[in-house]
Tab-separated table of C-alpha atoms in Angstrom:
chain	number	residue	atom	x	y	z
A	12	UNK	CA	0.000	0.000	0.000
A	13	UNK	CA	0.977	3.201	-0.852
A	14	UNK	CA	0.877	6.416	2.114
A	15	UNK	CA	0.769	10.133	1.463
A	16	UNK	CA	3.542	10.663	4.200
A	17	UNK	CA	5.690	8.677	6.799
A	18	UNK	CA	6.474	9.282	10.729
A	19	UNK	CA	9.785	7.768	11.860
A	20	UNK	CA	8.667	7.967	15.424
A	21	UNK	CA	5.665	8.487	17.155
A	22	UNK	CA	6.358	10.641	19.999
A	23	UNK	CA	4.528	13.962	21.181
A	24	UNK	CA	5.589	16.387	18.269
A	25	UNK	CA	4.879	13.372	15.618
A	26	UNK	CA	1.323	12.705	17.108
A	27	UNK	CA	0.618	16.294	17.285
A	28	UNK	CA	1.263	16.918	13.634
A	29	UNK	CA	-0.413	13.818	12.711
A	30	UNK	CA	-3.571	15.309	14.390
A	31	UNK	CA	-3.316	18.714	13.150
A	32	UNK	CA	-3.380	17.353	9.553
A	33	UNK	CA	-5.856	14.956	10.075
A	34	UNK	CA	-8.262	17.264	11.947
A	35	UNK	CA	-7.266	20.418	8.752
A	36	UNK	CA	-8.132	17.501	6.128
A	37	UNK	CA	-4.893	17.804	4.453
A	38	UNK	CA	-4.801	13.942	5.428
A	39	UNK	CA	-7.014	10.792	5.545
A	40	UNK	CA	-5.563	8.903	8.273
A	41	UNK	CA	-5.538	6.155	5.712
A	42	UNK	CA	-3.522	8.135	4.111
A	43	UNK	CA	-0.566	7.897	6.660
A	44	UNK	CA	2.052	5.514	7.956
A	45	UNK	CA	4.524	5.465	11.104
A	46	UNK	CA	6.826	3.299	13.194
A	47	UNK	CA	7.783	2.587	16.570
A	48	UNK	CA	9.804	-0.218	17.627
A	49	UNK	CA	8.315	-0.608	20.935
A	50	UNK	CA	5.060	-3.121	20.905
A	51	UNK	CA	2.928	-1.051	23.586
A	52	UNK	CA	4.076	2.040	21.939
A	53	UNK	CA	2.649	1.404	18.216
A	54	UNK	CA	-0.862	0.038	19.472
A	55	UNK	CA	-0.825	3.354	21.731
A	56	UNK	CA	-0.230	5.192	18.581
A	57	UNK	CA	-2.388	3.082	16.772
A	58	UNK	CA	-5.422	3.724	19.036
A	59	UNK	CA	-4.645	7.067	20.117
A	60	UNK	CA	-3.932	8.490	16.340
A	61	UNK	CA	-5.898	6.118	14.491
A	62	UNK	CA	-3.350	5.311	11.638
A	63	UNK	CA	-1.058	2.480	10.651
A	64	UNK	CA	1.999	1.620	12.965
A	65	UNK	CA	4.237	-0.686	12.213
A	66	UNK	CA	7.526	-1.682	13.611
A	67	UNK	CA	10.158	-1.334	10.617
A	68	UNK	CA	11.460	2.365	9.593
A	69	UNK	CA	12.201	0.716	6.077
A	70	UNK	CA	8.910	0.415	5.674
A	71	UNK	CA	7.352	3.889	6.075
A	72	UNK	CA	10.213	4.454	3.423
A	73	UNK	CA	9.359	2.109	1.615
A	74	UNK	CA	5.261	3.021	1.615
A	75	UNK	CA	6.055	6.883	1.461
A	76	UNK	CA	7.430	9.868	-0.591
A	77	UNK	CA	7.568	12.408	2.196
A	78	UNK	CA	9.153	10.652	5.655
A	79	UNK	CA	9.241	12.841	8.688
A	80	UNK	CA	12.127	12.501	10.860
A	81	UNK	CA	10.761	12.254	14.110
A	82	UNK	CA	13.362	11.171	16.562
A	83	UNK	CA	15.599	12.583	19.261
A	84	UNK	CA	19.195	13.989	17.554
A	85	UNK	CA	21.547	11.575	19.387
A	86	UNK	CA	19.305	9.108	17.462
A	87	UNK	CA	19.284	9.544	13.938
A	88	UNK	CA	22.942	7.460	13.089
A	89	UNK	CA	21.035	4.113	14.714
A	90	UNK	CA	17.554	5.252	13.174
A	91	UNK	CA	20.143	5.112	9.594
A	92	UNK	CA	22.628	2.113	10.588
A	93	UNK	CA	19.975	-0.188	12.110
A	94	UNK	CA	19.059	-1.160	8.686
A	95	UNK	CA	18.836	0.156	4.709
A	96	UNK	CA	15.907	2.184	4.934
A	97	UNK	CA	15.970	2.706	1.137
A	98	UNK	CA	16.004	6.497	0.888
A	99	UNK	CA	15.819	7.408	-3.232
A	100	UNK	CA	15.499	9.999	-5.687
A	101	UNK	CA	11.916	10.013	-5.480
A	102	UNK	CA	11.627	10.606	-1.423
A	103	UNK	CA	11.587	14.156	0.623
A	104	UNK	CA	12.918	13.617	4.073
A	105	UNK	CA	11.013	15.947	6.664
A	106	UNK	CA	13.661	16.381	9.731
A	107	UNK	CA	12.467	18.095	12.871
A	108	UNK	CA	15.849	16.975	14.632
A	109	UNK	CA	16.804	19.874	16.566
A	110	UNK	CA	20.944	20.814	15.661
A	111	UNK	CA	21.252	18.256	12.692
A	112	UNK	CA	22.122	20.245	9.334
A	113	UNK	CA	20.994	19.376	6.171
A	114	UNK	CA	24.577	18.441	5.344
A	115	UNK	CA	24.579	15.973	7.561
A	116	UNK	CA	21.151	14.649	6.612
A	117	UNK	CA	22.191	14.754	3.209
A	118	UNK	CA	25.261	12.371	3.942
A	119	UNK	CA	22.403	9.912	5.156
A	120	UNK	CA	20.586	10.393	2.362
A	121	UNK	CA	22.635	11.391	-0.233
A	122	UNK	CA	19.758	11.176	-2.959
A	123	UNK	CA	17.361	12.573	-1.328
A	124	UNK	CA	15.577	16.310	-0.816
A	125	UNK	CA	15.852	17.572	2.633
A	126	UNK	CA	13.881	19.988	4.627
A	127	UNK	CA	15.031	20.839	7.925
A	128	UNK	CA	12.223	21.864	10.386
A	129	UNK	CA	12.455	23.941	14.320
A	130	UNK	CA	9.274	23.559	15.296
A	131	UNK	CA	8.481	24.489	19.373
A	132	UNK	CA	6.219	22.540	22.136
A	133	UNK	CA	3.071	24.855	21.725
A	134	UNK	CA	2.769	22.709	18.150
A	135	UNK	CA	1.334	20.021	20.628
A	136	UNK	CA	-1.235	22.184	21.281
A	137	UNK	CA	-1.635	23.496	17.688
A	138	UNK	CA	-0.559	27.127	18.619
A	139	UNK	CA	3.167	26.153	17.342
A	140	UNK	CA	5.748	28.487	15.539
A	141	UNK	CA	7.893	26.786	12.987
A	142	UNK	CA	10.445	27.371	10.669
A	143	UNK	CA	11.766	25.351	8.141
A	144	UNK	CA	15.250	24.923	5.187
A	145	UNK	CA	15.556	23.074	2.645
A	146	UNK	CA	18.303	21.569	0.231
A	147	UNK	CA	18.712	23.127	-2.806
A	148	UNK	CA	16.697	20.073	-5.068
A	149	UNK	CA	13.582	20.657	-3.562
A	150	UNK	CA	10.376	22.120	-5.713
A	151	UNK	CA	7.890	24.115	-4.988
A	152	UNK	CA	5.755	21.249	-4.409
A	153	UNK	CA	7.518	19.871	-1.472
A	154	UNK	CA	7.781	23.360	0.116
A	155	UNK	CA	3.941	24.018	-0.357
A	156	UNK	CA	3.303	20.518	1.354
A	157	UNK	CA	5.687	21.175	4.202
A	158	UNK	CA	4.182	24.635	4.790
A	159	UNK	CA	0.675	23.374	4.750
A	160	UNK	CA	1.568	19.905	7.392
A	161	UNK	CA	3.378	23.194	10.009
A	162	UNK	CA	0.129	25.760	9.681
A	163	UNK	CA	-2.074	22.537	10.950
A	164	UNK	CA	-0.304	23.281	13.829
A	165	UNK	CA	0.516	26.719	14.510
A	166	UNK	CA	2.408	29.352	11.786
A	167	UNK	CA	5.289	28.738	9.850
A	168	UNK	CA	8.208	30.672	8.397
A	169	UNK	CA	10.660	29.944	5.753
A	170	UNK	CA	14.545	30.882	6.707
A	171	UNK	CA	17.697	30.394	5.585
A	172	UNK	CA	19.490	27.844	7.203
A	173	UNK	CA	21.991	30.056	8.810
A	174	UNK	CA	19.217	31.677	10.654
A	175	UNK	CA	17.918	27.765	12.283
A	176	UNK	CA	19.856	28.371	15.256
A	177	UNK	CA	18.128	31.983	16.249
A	178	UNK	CA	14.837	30.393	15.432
A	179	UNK	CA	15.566	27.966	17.798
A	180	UNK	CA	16.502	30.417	20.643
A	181	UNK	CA	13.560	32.466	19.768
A	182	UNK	CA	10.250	29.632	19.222
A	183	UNK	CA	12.129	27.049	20.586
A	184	UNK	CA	13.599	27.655	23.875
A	185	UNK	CA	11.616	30.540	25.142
A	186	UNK	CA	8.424	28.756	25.968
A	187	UNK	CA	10.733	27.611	29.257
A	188	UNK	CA	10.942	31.363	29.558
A	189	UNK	CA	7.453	32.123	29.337
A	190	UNK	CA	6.677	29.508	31.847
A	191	UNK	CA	9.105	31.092	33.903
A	192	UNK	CA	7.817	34.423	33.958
A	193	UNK	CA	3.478	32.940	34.339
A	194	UNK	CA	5.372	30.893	37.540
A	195	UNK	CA	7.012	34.424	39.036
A	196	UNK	CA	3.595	36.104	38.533
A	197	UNK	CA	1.856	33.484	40.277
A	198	UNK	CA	4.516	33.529	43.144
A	199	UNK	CA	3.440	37.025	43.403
A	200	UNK	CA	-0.557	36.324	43.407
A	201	UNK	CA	-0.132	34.347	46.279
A	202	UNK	CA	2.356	36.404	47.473
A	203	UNK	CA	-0.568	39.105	47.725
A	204	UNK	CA	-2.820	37.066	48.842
A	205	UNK	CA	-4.301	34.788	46.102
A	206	UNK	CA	-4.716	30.965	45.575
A	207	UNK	CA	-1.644	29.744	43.632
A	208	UNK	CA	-4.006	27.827	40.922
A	209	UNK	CA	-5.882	31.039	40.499
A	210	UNK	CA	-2.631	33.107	40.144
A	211	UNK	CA	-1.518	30.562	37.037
A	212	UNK	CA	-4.469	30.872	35.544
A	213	UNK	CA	-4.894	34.634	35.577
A	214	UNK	CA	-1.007	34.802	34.875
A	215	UNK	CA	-1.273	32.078	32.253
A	216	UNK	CA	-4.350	33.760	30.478
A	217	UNK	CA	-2.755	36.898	30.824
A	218	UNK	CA	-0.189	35.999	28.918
A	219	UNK	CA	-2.230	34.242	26.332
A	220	UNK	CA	-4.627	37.191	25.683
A	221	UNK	CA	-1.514	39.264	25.139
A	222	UNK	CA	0.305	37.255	22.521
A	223	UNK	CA	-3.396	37.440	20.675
A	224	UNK	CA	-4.060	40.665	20.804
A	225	UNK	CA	-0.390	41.354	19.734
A	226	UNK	CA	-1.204	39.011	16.737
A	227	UNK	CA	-4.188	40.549	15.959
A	228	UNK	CA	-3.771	44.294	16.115
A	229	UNK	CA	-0.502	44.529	13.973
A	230	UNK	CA	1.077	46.689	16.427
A	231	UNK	CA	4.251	47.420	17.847
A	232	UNK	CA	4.469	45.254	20.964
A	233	UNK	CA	5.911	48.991	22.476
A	234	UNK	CA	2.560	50.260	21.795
A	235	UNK	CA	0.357	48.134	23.117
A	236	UNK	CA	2.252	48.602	26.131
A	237	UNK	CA	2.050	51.961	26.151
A	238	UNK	CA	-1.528	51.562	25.499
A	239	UNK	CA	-2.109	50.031	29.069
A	240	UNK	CA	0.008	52.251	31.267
A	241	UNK	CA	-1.448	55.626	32.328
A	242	UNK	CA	0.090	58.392	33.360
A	243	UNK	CA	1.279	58.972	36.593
A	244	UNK	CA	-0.697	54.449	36.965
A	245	UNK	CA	0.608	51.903	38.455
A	246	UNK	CA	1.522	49.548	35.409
A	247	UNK	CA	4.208	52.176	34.787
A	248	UNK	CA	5.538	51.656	38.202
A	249	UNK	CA	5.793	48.434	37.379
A	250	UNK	CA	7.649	48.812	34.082
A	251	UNK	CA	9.742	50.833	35.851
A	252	UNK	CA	10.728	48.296	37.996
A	253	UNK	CA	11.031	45.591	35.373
A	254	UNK	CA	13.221	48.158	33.680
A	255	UNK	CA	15.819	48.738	36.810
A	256	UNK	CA	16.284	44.916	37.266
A	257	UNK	CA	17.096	44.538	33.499
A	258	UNK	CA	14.443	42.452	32.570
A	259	UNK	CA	14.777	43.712	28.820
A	260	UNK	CA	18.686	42.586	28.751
A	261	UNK	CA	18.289	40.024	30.477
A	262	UNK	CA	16.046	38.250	28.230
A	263	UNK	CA	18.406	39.322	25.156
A	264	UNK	CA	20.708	37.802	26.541
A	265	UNK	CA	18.881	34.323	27.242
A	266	UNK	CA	18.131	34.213	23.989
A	267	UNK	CA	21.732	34.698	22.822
A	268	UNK	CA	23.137	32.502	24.836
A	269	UNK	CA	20.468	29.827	23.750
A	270	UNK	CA	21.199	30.145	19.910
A	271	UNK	CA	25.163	29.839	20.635
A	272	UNK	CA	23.985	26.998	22.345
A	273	UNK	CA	22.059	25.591	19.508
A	274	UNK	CA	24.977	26.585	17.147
A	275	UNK	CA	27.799	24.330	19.710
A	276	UNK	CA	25.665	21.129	19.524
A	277	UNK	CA	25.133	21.076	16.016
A	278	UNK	CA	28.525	20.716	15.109
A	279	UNK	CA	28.300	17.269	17.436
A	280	UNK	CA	26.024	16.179	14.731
């Protein structure tokens, strides 16, 4: 039988794309393929995502033109040596291994087109932000499909592959950041006086409502904040504040220091 596109894996960023283009109707679930070499995992995967799951990577290959990649980094050379998958001319591997090049896939799969992928952990909830690279073979065609399999789940940017490793500090680190900062507000809800599950809420939809209406308006993010401190108020006390401790620098900085990151471990790769 012949699939519309491959998993090799079926973990938490696999199964969320698989339901985000399942639930868009860019896929019949008939339509799609995975593997897992553990037993209990495939009939999870099986009866979770409602798809075939079989054991052998070779044969979502074998079934597929477009295979996504779907495994941890440190994995891919025994995802590749553990047996001859049969990677061809005709295939387009999908990688969302976080640090592995496209030169290095390409040594895999020498034959091969390549698109390399940075999607973040809000894609499990379908509010992702992904960008994706590509070797220079690829068409139109298998940038349009790879576009439209990323927007099921959240938006999605085309970059240059020099740019990967800023993505990466940007979508996909700083959700740990985020979470930091809905934690510290919550800390300071109860800290006032409030239940801590009612401070993460209120932080957490705080937060949430923000990045919307940011979306939505088209404005500066500097003007929406101005747009909710008053004169002489009490949010500008508190930007103020945020202001003396560095918050603005500090955050730069996180982010730099997460894309140099990014930019040591792929050379391990």
């Amino acid at each position: 039988m012949t699939y519309r596109i491959g998993f090799i894996g079926t973990g938490k960023m696999a199964s969320a794309i698989i339901k985000g283009i399942v639930d868009k109707g860019l896929f019949g679930r008939d339509e799609i393929i995975a593997s897992n070499p553990h037993e209990k995992s495939r009939e999870a995967a099986k009866e979770s995502l409602g798809i075939d799951v079989v054991a052998s990577n070779a044969e979502v290959v074998r079934s597929s033109d477009v295979v996504v990649l779907s495994v941890k980094p440190q994995q891919i050379g025994g995802v590749f040596s553990s047996e001859n998958l049969g990677f061809g001319a005709g295939h387009t591997l999908v990688s969302i291994a976080a640090g592995v090049t496209i030169e290095t896939l390409k040594n895999y799969v020498p034959d091969s087109k390549v698109i390399r992928v940075m999607p973040n952990i809000c894609s499990t909830n379908f509010v992702g932000a992904t960008c994706f690279s590509y070797s220079e073979d690829c068409t139109e065609k298998d940038i349009q499909v790879v576009k439209e399999v990323f927007e099921a789940v959240g938006i999605c940017f085309e970059v240059k592959e020099k740019d990967i490793d800023a993505v990466s500090a940007i979508s996909g680190s700083s959700p740990a950041f985020m979470f930091m900062i809905v934690d510290a507000m919550a800390d300071a809800g109860v800290l006032l006086g409030l239940p801590r599950d009612m401070s993460i809420k209120l932080a957490a939809q705080t937060m949430l409502g923000s990045a919307v209406t940011l979306m939505e308006s088209g404005k500066h993010p500097d003007q929406l904040k101005d747009m909710v401190c008053s004169p002489g108020g009490s949010t500008i006390e508190g930007v103020k504040v945020l202001e003396d401790r560095g918050m603005r620098g500090a955050m730069i900085s996180a982010v730099q220091a997460c894309a140099e990151k990014a930019r040591e471990l792929g050379k391990r790769f």
